[in-house]
Amino acid sequence: MPREIDLTAVKPYADHRGDGLVQLSFTLPVPYSLAARKAALELAGKMGFDEPEVVHYEQLTEGYTYFVMYGACAHTVDFTALEGEGFNIEYMTEDEIESFAAEHVGRKIVVVGASTGSDTHSVGIDAMLNLKGYHGHHGLEGYRSFETYNLGSQVPNSVLLAKAIEVDADAILVSQTVTQQNLHVQNLTELVEMVEAEGRRREMILACGGPRVSGELAKELGYDAGFSKGTYPHHLATFIVRELAARVASTT
Ligand code: B12
C-alpha cells in the first residue's frame, strides 16, 4: 500500500518518497582540481542540499570545471497552497475549441504574431501559429476558427501593431526568447504602451510567450496572459476563445 503523500510538504524523490534526491549540474570558473571539487561540495551544501556528492567533474576549458552532482534537498513546498485559481486550467482539445468558437464567437478569430524587437528566435511563435504546430499539435493556422498572420522574427513593435490594426486583430501574440539585460521586459512593455497609445488596449487580447515568460510576469507587464515552456497551440487557443467569448458576452 503506497504511503500517503503529504502535499503540504512536497520534495523531490528518487529511490524513496521523501529522500529529496536531486541531480544538478553547473560550471565553476576555477581550474579543474581537488579544490574545485571541494568548492562544488561546499556550494551545494549552501544551496540547501544534504549529503552532496560529486558524481562527475571535468575540465570544461582552461580555468573552468564542470560538475554533475547529487544531493538531498532539505526544503519542501506546500503544494496545497498552489492549487488556487489560475493553476488548474482545463484545456480544450482542438475539436472542442472549434465547437466552442463556433457557438460563442461565431466568426473567424484574427490573430497576429511575431518574435519582436531584435529577437531572432522564431521557433516558439511558429510552434503556436504555423500549421505544422508543435509535437503533433496543429498551430492555430490549422484551426477553422482562426485566421492567422505570422510576421516572423525581428519584427519591430510598430510593424506588429500596424498589421494588427490593418487586419482588425482580436489578439496580438508576441514571442520573446532573449532575456539578456532584461531585453524582453523592455520590448514587451513597449508594445503595451504602443497599443495603449493607439487606444486599442481594451479591444485586443495581448498574449506573450517564451522560455522565461510566466503568467505572472506577463500580467505585471500589462498582458492578458503569458505562456512558457511546454505550451501547446491548443493551450493558447483555449485561452483566446474563452477570453473572446467572455468579451463578446459582456458587450451583448
Ligand atoms: C535555435 C536557437 C537559436 C537559433 C534561432 C533560429 C530560429 N529561427 O528561431 C539561432 C542560431 C539563430 C540563435 C541565435 C541566438 N541565440 Co539562440 N538558441 C536557440 C536554441 C538552441 C533553441 C531555441 C528554440 O528554438 N527552442 C524551441 C522552442 C519551441 O521553444 P520556445 O521558444 O521556448 O517556445 C515554447 C515556449 O516558450 C512557448 N512560446 C514561445 N513563444 C511563444 C509565444 C506565444 C504567443 C505563446 C503563447 C507561447 C510561446 O511555446 C513554445 C512551445 O512550447 C536555444 C537553447 C535551447 N536549447 O533552448 C538558444 C538560446 C535561446 N539562444 C540564446 C542566445 C543568447 C542567442 C544569441 C544572442 C547568440 C549570439 N550571441 O548571437 C542569438 C540571438 C540573436 C538575436 N538577435 O536574437 C540563449 C538565450 C539566453 C537568454 N536567456 O537570453 C539560449 C537559451 C542559448 C543559451 N543557453 O545561451 N539561437
Short mmCIF file of C-alpha atoms and ligand atoms in Angstrom, two decimals:
data_model
loop_
_atom_site.label_atom_id
_atom_site.label_comp_id
_atom_site.label_asym_id
_atom_site.label_seq_id
_atom_site.Cartn_x
_atom_site.Cartn_y
_atom_site.Cartn_z
CA MET A 1 0.00 0.00 0.00
CA PRO A 2 1.68 3.27 -1.08
CA ARG A 3 2.32 5.78 1.66
CA GLU A 4 0.06 8.88 1.66
CA ILE A 5 1.87 11.85 0.21
CA ASP A 6 1.90 14.92 2.42
CA LEU A 7 1.01 17.61 -0.13
CA THR A 8 1.77 20.36 2.36
CA ALA A 9 5.46 19.39 2.39
CA VAL A 10 6.46 18.17 -1.07
CA LYS A 11 10.07 17.47 -2.03
CA PRO A 12 11.75 15.55 -4.89
CA TYR A 13 12.11 11.81 -4.69
CA ALA A 14 14.33 9.27 -6.45
CA ASP A 15 14.64 5.95 -4.61
CA HIS A 16 12.23 6.57 -1.74
CA ARG A 17 9.50 9.09 -1.13
CA GLY A 18 10.85 12.00 0.81
CA ASP A 19 14.53 11.28 0.10
CA GLY A 20 14.73 14.69 -1.65
CA LEU A 21 17.31 13.44 -4.17
CA VAL A 22 18.18 15.85 -6.98
CA GLN A 23 20.69 15.72 -9.81
CA LEU A 24 22.28 19.05 -10.62
CA SER A 25 24.98 20.26 -12.94
CA PHE A 26 26.89 23.51 -13.13
CA THR A 27 30.22 25.03 -14.05
CA LEU A 28 32.58 26.88 -11.72
CA PRO A 29 35.11 29.39 -13.04
CA VAL A 30 38.00 27.63 -11.28
CA PRO A 31 40.72 25.27 -12.58
CA TYR A 32 39.99 21.53 -12.56
CA SER A 33 41.41 20.33 -9.22
CA LEU A 34 40.55 18.74 -5.89
CA ALA A 35 40.00 22.24 -4.55
CA ALA A 36 37.41 22.77 -7.30
CA ARG A 37 35.64 19.58 -6.23
CA LYS A 38 35.64 20.76 -2.59
CA ALA A 39 34.25 24.14 -3.68
CA ALA A 40 31.37 22.43 -5.54
CA LEU A 41 30.51 20.34 -2.47
CA GLU A 42 30.56 23.40 -0.24
CA LEU A 43 28.38 25.36 -2.67
CA ALA A 44 25.83 22.54 -2.93
CA GLY A 45 25.62 22.50 0.87
CA LYS A 46 24.91 26.24 0.83
CA MET A 47 22.20 25.67 -1.83
CA GLY A 48 20.33 23.52 0.68
CA PHE A 49 21.46 20.02 -0.35
CA ASP A 50 22.27 17.50 2.37
CA GLU A 51 24.95 14.89 1.71
CA PRO A 52 26.04 16.38 -1.63
CA GLU A 53 28.05 14.07 -3.85
CA VAL A 54 30.12 14.83 -6.95
CA VAL A 55 29.45 12.00 -9.43
CA HIS A 56 31.37 13.55 -12.31
CA TYR A 57 33.65 16.52 -12.88
CA GLU A 58 35.91 17.53 -15.69
CA GLN A 59 37.78 20.47 -17.15
CA LEU A 60 35.44 22.35 -19.48
CA THR A 61 38.17 24.60 -20.78
CA GLU A 62 41.20 26.09 -19.11
CA GLY A 63 40.21 27.64 -15.76
CA TYR A 64 36.67 26.17 -15.77
CA THR A 65 35.35 22.95 -14.20
CA TYR A 66 32.04 21.27 -14.97
CA PHE A 67 30.23 19.21 -12.28
CA VAL A 68 27.44 16.67 -12.13
CA MET A 69 26.25 16.19 -8.56
CA TYR A 70 23.59 14.56 -6.41
CA GLY A 71 22.25 15.96 -3.19
CA ALA A 72 19.23 15.59 -0.92
CA CYS A 73 17.08 18.70 -0.99
CA ALA A 74 16.42 19.82 2.56
CA HIS A 75 13.47 22.05 1.66
CA THR A 76 9.80 21.40 0.95
CA VAL A 77 6.94 23.36 -0.61
CA ASP A 78 3.26 23.47 0.30
CA PHE A 79 1.59 22.21 -2.88
CA THR A 80 -1.91 22.71 -1.46
CA ALA A 81 -1.30 26.46 -1.34
CA LEU A 82 -0.66 26.48 -5.11
CA GLU A 83 -3.89 24.83 -6.20
CA GLY A 84 -5.87 28.07 -6.30
CA GLU A 85 -7.35 29.96 -9.19
CA GLY A 86 -5.21 30.24 -12.30
CA PHE A 87 -3.29 27.00 -11.89
CA ASN A 88 -5.93 24.40 -12.70
CA ILE A 89 -6.86 25.44 -16.21
CA GLU A 90 -8.69 22.77 -18.17
CA TYR A 91 -7.57 22.95 -21.77
CA MET A 92 -9.94 22.11 -24.58
CA THR A 93 -8.98 19.83 -27.46
CA GLU A 94 -8.81 21.20 -31.00
CA ASP A 95 -12.31 19.87 -31.77
CA GLU A 96 -13.73 21.33 -28.58
CA ILE A 97 -12.13 24.69 -29.39
CA GLU A 98 -13.70 24.68 -32.87
CA SER A 99 -17.18 23.95 -31.46
CA PHE A 100 -16.78 26.46 -28.63
CA ALA A 101 -15.62 29.18 -31.05
CA ALA A 102 -18.48 28.47 -33.48
CA GLU A 103 -21.02 28.67 -30.66
CA HIS A 104 -19.65 31.61 -28.65
CA VAL A 105 -17.78 33.75 -31.18
CA GLY A 106 -19.39 32.78 -34.50
CA ARG A 107 -16.78 34.27 -36.81
CA LYS A 108 -13.07 33.92 -37.61
CA ILE A 109 -10.78 34.93 -34.76
CA VAL A 110 -7.97 37.04 -36.19
CA VAL A 111 -4.55 36.77 -34.56
CA VAL A 112 -1.27 38.44 -35.46
CA GLY A 113 2.01 37.20 -34.01
CA ALA A 114 5.74 37.72 -34.17
CA SER A 115 9.00 37.42 -32.37
CA THR A 116 9.69 41.08 -31.80
CA GLY A 117 12.49 43.59 -31.48
CA SER A 118 15.96 42.25 -32.17
CA ASP A 119 14.93 38.72 -31.18
CA THR A 120 15.62 36.29 -33.99
CA HIS A 121 14.16 33.17 -32.32
CA SER A 122 11.11 32.22 -34.36
CA VAL A 123 10.57 28.61 -33.36
CA GLY A 124 8.23 29.48 -30.45
CA ILE A 125 5.85 31.68 -32.46
CA ASP A 126 5.98 29.24 -35.40
CA ALA A 127 5.04 26.43 -32.99
CA MET A 128 1.96 28.37 -31.92
CA LEU A 129 0.83 29.69 -35.30
CA ASN A 130 2.05 27.57 -38.20
CA LEU A 131 0.08 24.61 -39.50
CA LYS A 132 2.82 22.12 -38.59
CA GLY A 133 2.49 23.27 -34.96
CA TYR A 134 4.34 21.55 -32.15
CA HIS A 135 4.75 17.90 -31.09
CA GLY A 136 1.92 16.71 -33.30
CA HIS A 137 -0.47 19.53 -32.36
CA HIS A 138 -1.63 21.87 -35.15
CA GLY A 139 -0.74 25.52 -34.87
CA LEU A 140 -3.66 27.96 -35.00
CA GLU A 141 -3.30 28.20 -38.79
CA GLY A 142 -4.80 24.70 -38.92
CA TYR A 143 -7.94 25.69 -36.99
CA ARG A 144 -11.09 26.56 -38.96
CA SER A 145 -11.99 29.20 -36.41
CA PHE A 146 -8.72 31.16 -36.65
CA GLU A 147 -7.24 33.48 -39.25
CA THR A 148 -3.53 33.83 -38.53
CA TYR A 149 -0.76 36.21 -39.54
CA ASN A 150 2.74 35.17 -38.52
CA LEU A 151 5.11 38.05 -39.25
CA GLY A 152 8.24 36.06 -38.30
CA SER A 153 11.15 37.29 -36.23
CA GLN A 154 12.92 40.59 -35.58
CA VAL A 155 9.67 42.45 -36.14
CA PRO A 156 9.51 45.98 -34.69
CA ASN A 157 6.61 46.51 -32.28
CA SER A 158 5.35 49.31 -34.54
CA VAL A 159 5.11 46.92 -37.53
CA LEU A 160 3.33 44.26 -35.48
CA LEU A 161 0.81 46.76 -34.17
CA ALA A 162 0.24 48.29 -37.62
CA LYS A 163 -0.56 44.83 -39.03
CA ALA A 164 -2.88 44.10 -36.10
CA ILE A 165 -4.78 47.32 -36.78
CA GLU A 166 -4.85 46.67 -40.54
CA VAL A 167 -6.46 43.24 -40.18
CA ASP A 168 -8.58 44.23 -37.17
CA ALA A 169 -6.95 41.58 -34.99
CA ASP A 170 -8.64 40.11 -31.95
CA ALA A 171 -5.28 39.17 -30.45
CA ILE A 172 -1.62 40.11 -30.70
CA LEU A 173 0.80 37.30 -29.87
CA VAL A 174 4.41 38.02 -29.01
CA SER A 175 7.32 35.66 -28.57
CA GLN A 176 10.44 36.65 -26.65
CA THR A 177 13.42 34.40 -26.10
CA VAL A 178 16.45 36.57 -25.47
CA THR A 179 16.32 37.82 -21.88
CA GLN A 180 19.85 39.21 -21.57
CA GLN A 181 19.82 42.63 -19.89
CA ASN A 182 16.05 42.19 -19.49
CA LEU A 183 15.60 42.94 -23.17
CA HIS A 184 12.33 41.02 -23.22
CA VAL A 185 10.84 43.19 -20.48
CA GLN A 186 11.65 46.43 -22.31
CA ASN A 187 10.38 45.06 -25.58
CA LEU A 188 7.16 43.61 -24.16
CA THR A 189 6.49 46.81 -22.24
CA GLU A 190 6.98 48.96 -25.33
CA LEU A 191 4.28 47.07 -27.22
CA VAL A 192 1.74 47.51 -24.43
CA GLU A 193 2.49 51.22 -24.31
CA MET A 194 2.03 51.50 -28.08
CA VAL A 195 -1.26 49.61 -28.05
CA GLU A 196 -2.49 51.85 -25.23
CA ALA A 197 -1.34 54.98 -27.04
CA GLU A 198 -3.41 53.88 -30.07
CA GLY A 199 -6.42 53.45 -27.76
CA ARG A 200 -6.71 49.77 -28.75
CA ARG A 201 -5.87 48.03 -25.47
CA ARG A 202 -9.46 47.14 -24.49
CA GLU A 203 -10.37 45.64 -27.86
CA MET A 204 -7.24 43.49 -28.31
CA ILE A 205 -6.17 40.44 -26.39
CA LEU A 206 -2.44 40.60 -25.70
CA ALA A 207 -0.57 37.36 -25.03
CA CYS A 208 3.13 36.68 -24.89
CA GLY A 209 5.33 33.63 -24.53
CA GLY A 210 8.87 32.37 -24.29
CA PRO A 211 11.09 30.17 -22.18
CA ARG A 212 11.43 32.78 -19.45
CA VAL A 213 7.99 34.31 -19.67
CA SER A 214 5.47 33.45 -16.97
CA GLY A 215 1.82 34.26 -16.46
CA GLU A 216 2.80 36.43 -13.51
CA LEU A 217 5.41 38.43 -15.48
CA ALA A 218 3.03 38.88 -18.42
CA LYS A 219 0.28 40.29 -16.22
CA GLU A 220 2.75 42.53 -14.43
CA LEU A 221 3.73 43.98 -17.82
CA GLY A 222 0.12 44.59 -18.86
CA TYR A 223 -0.62 41.45 -20.93
CA ASP A 224 -3.70 39.29 -20.54
CA ALA A 225 -1.68 36.08 -20.38
CA GLY A 226 1.84 34.69 -20.61
CA PHE A 227 2.95 31.20 -21.64
CA SER A 228 6.22 29.38 -21.10
CA LYS A 229 7.96 26.09 -21.95
CA GLY A 230 5.59 23.19 -22.53
CA THR A 231 2.89 25.33 -24.16
CA TYR A 232 0.93 23.71 -27.00
CA PRO A 233 -1.16 25.62 -29.53
CA HIS A 234 -4.42 24.31 -28.03
CA HIS A 235 -3.41 25.85 -24.67
CA LEU A 236 -3.18 29.24 -26.35
CA ALA A 237 -6.32 28.65 -28.42
CA THR A 238 -8.28 27.65 -25.29
CA PHE A 239 -7.25 30.89 -23.64
CA ILE A 240 -8.13 33.04 -26.66
CA VAL A 241 -11.57 31.55 -27.35
CA ARG A 242 -12.59 31.71 -23.69
CA GLU A 243 -11.34 35.29 -23.31
CA LEU A 244 -13.00 36.40 -26.53
CA ALA A 245 -16.27 34.65 -25.68
CA ALA A 246 -16.30 36.44 -22.31
CA ARG A 247 -15.70 39.79 -24.04
CA VAL A 248 -18.41 39.09 -26.64
CA ALA A 249 -20.84 38.11 -23.85
CA SER A 250 -20.11 41.25 -21.84
CA THR A 251 -20.86 43.53 -24.82
CA THR A 252 -24.15 41.88 -25.85
C1 B12 B 1 17.59 27.62 -32.10
C2 B12 B 1 18.29 28.69 -31.29
C3 B12 B 1 18.81 29.79 -31.97
C4 B12 B 1 18.65 29.98 -33.48
C5 B12 B 1 17.24 30.54 -33.75
C6 B12 B 1 16.69 30.10 -35.08
C7 B12 B 1 15.23 30.45 -35.21
N1 B12 B 1 14.82 30.58 -36.43
O1 B12 B 1 14.48 30.58 -34.25
C8 B12 B 1 19.80 30.98 -33.78
C9 B12 B 1 21.05 30.21 -34.13
C10 B12 B 1 19.52 31.99 -34.87
C11 B12 B 1 20.00 31.63 -32.40
C12 B12 B 1 20.60 32.85 -32.23
C13 B12 B 1 20.88 33.39 -30.98
N2 B12 B 1 20.67 32.81 -29.79
CO1 B12 B 1 19.69 31.17 -29.54
N3 B12 B 1 19.03 29.47 -29.14
C14 B12 B 1 18.43 28.57 -29.87
C15 B12 B 1 18.09 27.34 -29.00
C16 B12 B 1 19.13 26.25 -29.28
C17 B12 B 1 16.69 26.74 -29.18
C18 B12 B 1 15.53 27.72 -29.11
C19 B12 B 1 14.28 27.03 -29.61
O2 B12 B 1 14.01 27.05 -30.80
N4 B12 B 1 13.52 26.34 -28.73
C20 B12 B 1 12.35 25.55 -29.10
C21 B12 B 1 11.06 26.36 -28.95
C22 B12 B 1 9.86 25.53 -29.38
O3 B12 B 1 10.94 26.66 -27.58
P1 B12 B 1 10.47 28.09 -27.06
O4 B12 B 1 10.99 29.17 -27.91
O5 B12 B 1 10.73 28.15 -25.60
O6 B12 B 1 8.90 28.08 -27.32
C23 B12 B 1 7.98 27.41 -26.47
C24 B12 B 1 7.50 28.23 -25.29
O7 B12 B 1 8.44 29.13 -24.75
C25 B12 B 1 6.26 28.89 -25.78
N5 B12 B 1 6.31 30.13 -26.56
C26 B12 B 1 7.33 30.75 -27.15
N6 B12 B 1 6.91 31.85 -27.75
C27 B12 B 1 5.60 31.95 -27.57
C28 B12 B 1 4.67 32.91 -27.96
C29 B12 B 1 3.33 32.78 -27.60
C30 B12 B 1 2.33 33.81 -28.02
C31 B12 B 1 2.94 31.66 -26.80
C32 B12 B 1 1.53 31.50 -26.41
C33 B12 B 1 3.87 30.69 -26.41
C34 B12 B 1 5.18 30.85 -26.80
O8 B12 B 1 5.70 27.88 -26.60
C35 B12 B 1 6.74 27.20 -27.31
C36 B12 B 1 6.34 25.75 -27.42
O9 B12 B 1 6.11 25.17 -26.17
C37 B12 B 1 18.22 27.94 -27.54
C38 B12 B 1 18.76 26.99 -26.48
C39 B12 B 1 17.74 25.99 -26.05
N7 B12 B 1 18.09 24.73 -26.09
O10 B12 B 1 16.61 26.37 -25.72
C40 B12 B 1 19.21 29.10 -27.75
C41 B12 B 1 19.08 30.33 -26.89
C42 B12 B 1 17.61 30.71 -26.77
N8 B12 B 1 19.78 31.35 -27.67
C43 B12 B 1 20.43 32.20 -26.95
C44 B12 B 1 21.21 33.26 -27.44
C45 B12 B 1 22.00 34.07 -26.40
C46 B12 B 1 21.28 33.55 -28.80
C47 B12 B 1 22.09 34.67 -29.44
C48 B12 B 1 22.01 36.02 -28.72
C49 B12 B 1 23.54 34.16 -29.58
C50 B12 B 1 24.53 35.19 -30.04
N9 B12 B 1 25.37 35.62 -29.13
O11 B12 B 1 24.49 35.57 -31.17
C51 B12 B 1 21.46 34.74 -30.84
C52 B12 B 1 20.28 35.69 -30.87
C53 B12 B 1 20.41 36.78 -31.79
C54 B12 B 1 19.15 37.61 -31.75
N10 B12 B 1 19.28 38.77 -32.29
O12 B12 B 1 18.08 37.23 -31.29
C55 B12 B 1 20.26 31.92 -25.46
C56 B12 B 1 19.30 32.90 -24.80
C57 B12 B 1 19.81 33.34 -23.44
C58 B12 B 1 18.90 34.35 -22.84
N11 B12 B 1 18.08 33.92 -21.91
O13 B12 B 1 18.90 35.49 -23.22
C59 B12 B 1 19.82 30.41 -25.50
C60 B12 B 1 18.94 29.99 -24.30
C61 B12 B 1 21.12 29.57 -25.56
C62 B12 B 1 21.93 29.69 -24.30
N12 B12 B 1 21.83 28.74 -23.39
O14 B12 B 1 22.68 30.62 -24.13
N13 B12 B 1 19.52 30.83 -31.42
#
